[in-house]
Tab-separated table of C-alpha atoms in Angstrom:
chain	number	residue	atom	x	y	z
A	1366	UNK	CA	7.853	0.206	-8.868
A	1367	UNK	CA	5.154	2.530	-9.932
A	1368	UNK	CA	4.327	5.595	-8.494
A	1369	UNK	CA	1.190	4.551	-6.476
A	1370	UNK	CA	3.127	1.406	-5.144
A	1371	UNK	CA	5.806	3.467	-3.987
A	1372	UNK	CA	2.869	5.532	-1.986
A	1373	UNK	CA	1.841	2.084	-0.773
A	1374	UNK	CA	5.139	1.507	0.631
A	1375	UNK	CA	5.830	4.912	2.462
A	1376	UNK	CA	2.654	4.004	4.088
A	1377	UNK	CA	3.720	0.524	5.528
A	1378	UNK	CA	6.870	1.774	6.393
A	1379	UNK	CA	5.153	4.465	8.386
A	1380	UNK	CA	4.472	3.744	12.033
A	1381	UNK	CA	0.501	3.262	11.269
A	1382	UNK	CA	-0.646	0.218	13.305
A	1383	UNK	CA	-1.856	-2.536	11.262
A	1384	UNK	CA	-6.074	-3.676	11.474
A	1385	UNK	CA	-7.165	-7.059	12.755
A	1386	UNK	CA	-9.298	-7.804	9.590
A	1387	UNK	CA	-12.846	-9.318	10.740
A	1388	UNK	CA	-14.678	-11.530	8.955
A	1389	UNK	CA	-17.930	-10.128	6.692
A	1390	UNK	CA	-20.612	-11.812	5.522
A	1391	UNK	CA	-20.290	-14.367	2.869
A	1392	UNK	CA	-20.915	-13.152	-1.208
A	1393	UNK	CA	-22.472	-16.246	-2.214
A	1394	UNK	CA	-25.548	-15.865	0.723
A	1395	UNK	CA	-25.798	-11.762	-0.147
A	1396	UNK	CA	-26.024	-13.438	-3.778
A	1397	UNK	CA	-28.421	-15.981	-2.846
A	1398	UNK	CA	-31.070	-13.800	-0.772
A	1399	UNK	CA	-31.240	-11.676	-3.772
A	1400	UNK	CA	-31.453	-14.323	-6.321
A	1401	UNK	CA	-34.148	-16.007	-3.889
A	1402	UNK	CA	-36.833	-13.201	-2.704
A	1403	UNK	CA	-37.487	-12.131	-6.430
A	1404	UNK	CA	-38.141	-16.202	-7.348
A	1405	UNK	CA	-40.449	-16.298	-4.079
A	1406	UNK	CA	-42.700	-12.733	-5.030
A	1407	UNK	CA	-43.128	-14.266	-8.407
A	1408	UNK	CA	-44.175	-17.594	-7.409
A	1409	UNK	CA	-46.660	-16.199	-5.542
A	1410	UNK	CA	-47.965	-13.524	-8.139
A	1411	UNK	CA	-47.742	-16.384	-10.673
A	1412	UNK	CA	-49.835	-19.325	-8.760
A	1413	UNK	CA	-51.992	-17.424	-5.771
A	1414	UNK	CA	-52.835	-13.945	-7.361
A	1415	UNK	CA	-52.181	-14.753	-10.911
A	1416	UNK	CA	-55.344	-12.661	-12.090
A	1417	UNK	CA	-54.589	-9.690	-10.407
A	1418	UNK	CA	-50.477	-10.119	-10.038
A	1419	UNK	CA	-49.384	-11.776	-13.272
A	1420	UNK	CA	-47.353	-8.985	-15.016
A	1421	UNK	CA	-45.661	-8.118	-11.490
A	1422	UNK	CA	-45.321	-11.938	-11.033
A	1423	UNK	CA	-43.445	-12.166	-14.657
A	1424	UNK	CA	-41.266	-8.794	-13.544
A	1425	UNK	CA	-39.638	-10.527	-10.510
A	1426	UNK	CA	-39.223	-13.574	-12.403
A	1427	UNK	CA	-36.729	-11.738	-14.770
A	1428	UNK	CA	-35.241	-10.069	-11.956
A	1429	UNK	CA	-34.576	-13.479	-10.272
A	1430	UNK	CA	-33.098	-14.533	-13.043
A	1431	UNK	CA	-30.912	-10.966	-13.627
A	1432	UNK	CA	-30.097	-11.247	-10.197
A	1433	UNK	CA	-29.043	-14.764	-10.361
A	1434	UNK	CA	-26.154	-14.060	-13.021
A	1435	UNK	CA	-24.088	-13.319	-10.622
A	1436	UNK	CA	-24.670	-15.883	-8.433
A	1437	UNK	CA	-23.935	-18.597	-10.751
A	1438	UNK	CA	-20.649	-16.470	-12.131
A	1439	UNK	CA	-19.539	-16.800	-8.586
A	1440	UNK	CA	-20.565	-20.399	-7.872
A	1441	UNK	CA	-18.188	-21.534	-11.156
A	1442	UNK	CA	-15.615	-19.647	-9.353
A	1443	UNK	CA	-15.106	-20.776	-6.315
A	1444	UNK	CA	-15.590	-24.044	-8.090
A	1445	UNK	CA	-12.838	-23.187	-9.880
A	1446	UNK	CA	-10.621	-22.448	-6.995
A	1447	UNK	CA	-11.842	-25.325	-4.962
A	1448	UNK	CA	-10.052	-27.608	-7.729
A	1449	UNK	CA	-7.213	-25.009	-7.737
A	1450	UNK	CA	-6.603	-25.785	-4.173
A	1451	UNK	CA	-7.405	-29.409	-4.011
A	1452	UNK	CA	-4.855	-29.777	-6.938
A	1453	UNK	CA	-1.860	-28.215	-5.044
A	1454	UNK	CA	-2.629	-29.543	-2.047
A	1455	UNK	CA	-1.738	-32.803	-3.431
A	1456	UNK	CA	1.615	-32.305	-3.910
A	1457	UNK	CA	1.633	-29.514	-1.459
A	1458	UNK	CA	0.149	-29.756	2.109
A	1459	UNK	CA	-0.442	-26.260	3.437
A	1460	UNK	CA	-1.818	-24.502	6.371
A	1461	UNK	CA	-5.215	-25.105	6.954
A	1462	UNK	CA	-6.319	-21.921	5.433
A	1463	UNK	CA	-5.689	-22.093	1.968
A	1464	UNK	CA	-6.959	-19.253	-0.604
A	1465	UNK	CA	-6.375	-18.856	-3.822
A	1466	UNK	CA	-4.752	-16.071	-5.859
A	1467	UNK	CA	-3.009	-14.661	-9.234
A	1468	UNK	CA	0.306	-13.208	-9.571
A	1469	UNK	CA	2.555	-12.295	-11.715
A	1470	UNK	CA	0.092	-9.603	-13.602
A	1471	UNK	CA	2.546	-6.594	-13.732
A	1472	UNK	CA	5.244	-5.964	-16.427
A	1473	UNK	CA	8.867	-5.408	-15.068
A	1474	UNK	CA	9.717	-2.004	-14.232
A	1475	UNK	CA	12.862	-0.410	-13.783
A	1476	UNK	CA	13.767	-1.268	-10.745
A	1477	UNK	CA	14.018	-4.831	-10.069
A	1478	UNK	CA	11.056	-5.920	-9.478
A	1479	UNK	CA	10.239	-9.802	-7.471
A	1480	UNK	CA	10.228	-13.213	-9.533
A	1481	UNK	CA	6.426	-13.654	-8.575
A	1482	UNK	CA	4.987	-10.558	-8.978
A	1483	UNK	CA	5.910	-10.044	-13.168
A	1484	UNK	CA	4.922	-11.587	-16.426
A	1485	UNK	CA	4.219	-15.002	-16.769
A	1486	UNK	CA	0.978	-14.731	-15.090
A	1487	UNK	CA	0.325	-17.684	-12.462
A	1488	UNK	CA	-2.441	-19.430	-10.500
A	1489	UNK	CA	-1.218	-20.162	-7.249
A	1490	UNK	CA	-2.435	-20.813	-3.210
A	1491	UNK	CA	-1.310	-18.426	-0.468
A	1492	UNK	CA	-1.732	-20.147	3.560
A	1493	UNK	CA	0.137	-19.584	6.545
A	1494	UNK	CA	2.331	-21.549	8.528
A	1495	UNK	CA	4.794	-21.289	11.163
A	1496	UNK	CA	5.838	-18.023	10.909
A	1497	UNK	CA	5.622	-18.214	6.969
A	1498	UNK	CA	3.439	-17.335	4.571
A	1499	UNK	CA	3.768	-19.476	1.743
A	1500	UNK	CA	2.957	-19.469	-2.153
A	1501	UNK	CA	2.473	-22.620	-4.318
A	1502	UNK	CA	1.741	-22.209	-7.909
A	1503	UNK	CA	-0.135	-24.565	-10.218
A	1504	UNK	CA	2.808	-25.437	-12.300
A	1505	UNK	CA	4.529	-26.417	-9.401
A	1506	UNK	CA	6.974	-22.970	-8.162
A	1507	UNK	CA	7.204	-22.749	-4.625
A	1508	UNK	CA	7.817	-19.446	-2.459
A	1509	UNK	CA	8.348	-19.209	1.190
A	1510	UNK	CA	8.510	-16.244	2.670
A	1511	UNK	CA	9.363	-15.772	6.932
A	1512	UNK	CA	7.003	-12.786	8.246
A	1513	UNK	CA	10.176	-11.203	9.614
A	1514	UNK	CA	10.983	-9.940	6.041
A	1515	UNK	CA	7.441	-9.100	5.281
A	1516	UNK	CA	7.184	-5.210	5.969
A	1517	UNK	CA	3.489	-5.343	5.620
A	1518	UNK	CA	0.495	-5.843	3.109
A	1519	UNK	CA	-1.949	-3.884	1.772
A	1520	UNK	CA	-5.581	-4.446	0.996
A	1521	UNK	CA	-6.887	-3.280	-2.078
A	1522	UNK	CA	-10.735	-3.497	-2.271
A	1523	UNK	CA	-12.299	-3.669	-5.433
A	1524	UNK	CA	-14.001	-0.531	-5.933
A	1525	UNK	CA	-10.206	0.588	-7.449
A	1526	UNK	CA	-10.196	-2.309	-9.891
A	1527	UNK	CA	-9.827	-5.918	-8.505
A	1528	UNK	CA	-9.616	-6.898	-5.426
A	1529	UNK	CA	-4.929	-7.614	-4.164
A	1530	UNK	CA	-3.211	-8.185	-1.431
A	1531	UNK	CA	-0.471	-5.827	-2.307
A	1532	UNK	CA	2.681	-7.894	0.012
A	1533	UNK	CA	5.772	-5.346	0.611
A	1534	UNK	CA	8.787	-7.086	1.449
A	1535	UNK	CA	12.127	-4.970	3.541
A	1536	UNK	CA	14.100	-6.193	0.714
A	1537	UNK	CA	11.868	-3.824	-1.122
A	1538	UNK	CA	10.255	-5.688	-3.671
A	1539	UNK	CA	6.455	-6.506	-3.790
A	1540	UNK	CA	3.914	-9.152	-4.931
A	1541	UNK	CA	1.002	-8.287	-5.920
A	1542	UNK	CA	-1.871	-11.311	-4.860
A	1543	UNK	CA	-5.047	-10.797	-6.692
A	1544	UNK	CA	-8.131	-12.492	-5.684
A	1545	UNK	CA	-11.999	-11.576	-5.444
A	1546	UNK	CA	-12.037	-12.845	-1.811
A	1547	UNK	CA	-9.989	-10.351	-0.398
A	1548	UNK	CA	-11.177	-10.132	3.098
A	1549	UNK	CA	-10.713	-13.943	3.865
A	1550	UNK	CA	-6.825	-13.155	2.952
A	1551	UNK	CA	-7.130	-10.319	5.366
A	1552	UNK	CA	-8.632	-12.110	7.882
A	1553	UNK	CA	-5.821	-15.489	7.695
A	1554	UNK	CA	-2.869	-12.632	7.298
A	1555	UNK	CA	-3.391	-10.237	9.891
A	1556	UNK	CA	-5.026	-13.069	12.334
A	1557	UNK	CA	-1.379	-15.007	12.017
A	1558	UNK	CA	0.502	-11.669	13.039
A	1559	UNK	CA	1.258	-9.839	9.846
A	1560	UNK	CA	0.393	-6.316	9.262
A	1561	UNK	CA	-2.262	-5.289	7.298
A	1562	UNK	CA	-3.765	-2.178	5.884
A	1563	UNK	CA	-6.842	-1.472	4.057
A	1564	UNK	CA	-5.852	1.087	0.699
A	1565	UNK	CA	-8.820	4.175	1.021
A	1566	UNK	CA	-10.613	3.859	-2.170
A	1567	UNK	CA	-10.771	7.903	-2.089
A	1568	UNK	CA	-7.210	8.404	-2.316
């Protein structure tokens, strides 16, 4: 376990009471409004005023279209996870809220480190249920996991890299979930009883 993870743990093994995580405002809307307002100012400068407003009109057309990069990047994704999810669903029927992560993104150390959270890398779906929190992976593994050996996850936003779920367990291994829709994960995990902490970017 690396250094900073080993912080990470000292600090969910502390007595620090975990966050109910609420829910924010959805990306793809943000992403939307500021795709749509530069499309709307420019089809105005471009039809009504197009004498007087033409260059400004052609400005805010290529910032609609800057803008809408990221939008589209974002659409393919969760397109991409919707299939994800649909897929294992199939064969696995989870909880009802279903999200998708990676794991298995971190090389072993020396310690022992947990099946799930070293190389090979794999696409999987984390959900809740019944006191579990449970992992299915696209090529079929299977993890279940009772929240009385969870000692507590950590949120890492993504202004330190990408967006985990960094999941401590008492036996003292961890699993690192990545996923760019970390506070939906929050809000499923710490809603269902497990504790949660956000990381502090400044640190």
């Amino acid at each position: 376990m690396t250094e900073e993870r080993a912080r990470r743990r000292a600090r969910l093994a502390s007595g620090e009471r975990g966050v109910l995580v609420e829910p924010a405002a959805d990306a793809l809307t943000l992403y939307a409004v500021f795709t749509g307002v530069p499309f709307a100012v420019a089809a105005y400068c471009l039809t009504v005023q197009r004498a007087e407003l033409g260059a400004v009109g052609l400005t805010f057309l290529l910032i609609g279209f800057a803008a809408g990069i990221p939008l589209a990047l974002r659409v393919a994704e969760r397109r991409r996870a919707a299939a994800l999810i649909t897929e294992i669903r199939a064969a696995h029927p989870r909880g009802p809220d279903c999200h998708p992560v990676r794991t298995g993104l971190n090389e072993p150390g020396r310690a022992p480190g947990h099946l799930w959270d070293t190389t090979p890398p794999r696409d999987a779906v984390v959900s809740v249920q019944d006191d579990t929190l449970q992992l299915r992976s696209e090529s079929g593994e299977s993890l279940d996991i009772p929240f009385a050996d969870i000692l507590g996850v950590l949120l890492l936003p993504a202004g330190r890299g990408r967006a985990a779920a960094d999941l401590h367990l008492h036996s003292g291994e961890a699993i690192e979930l990545r996923t760019t829709r970390i506070r939906p994960l929050g809000v499923t995990l710490s809603e269902a009883g497990v504790r949660v902490l956000f990381e502090d970017v400044h640190v």
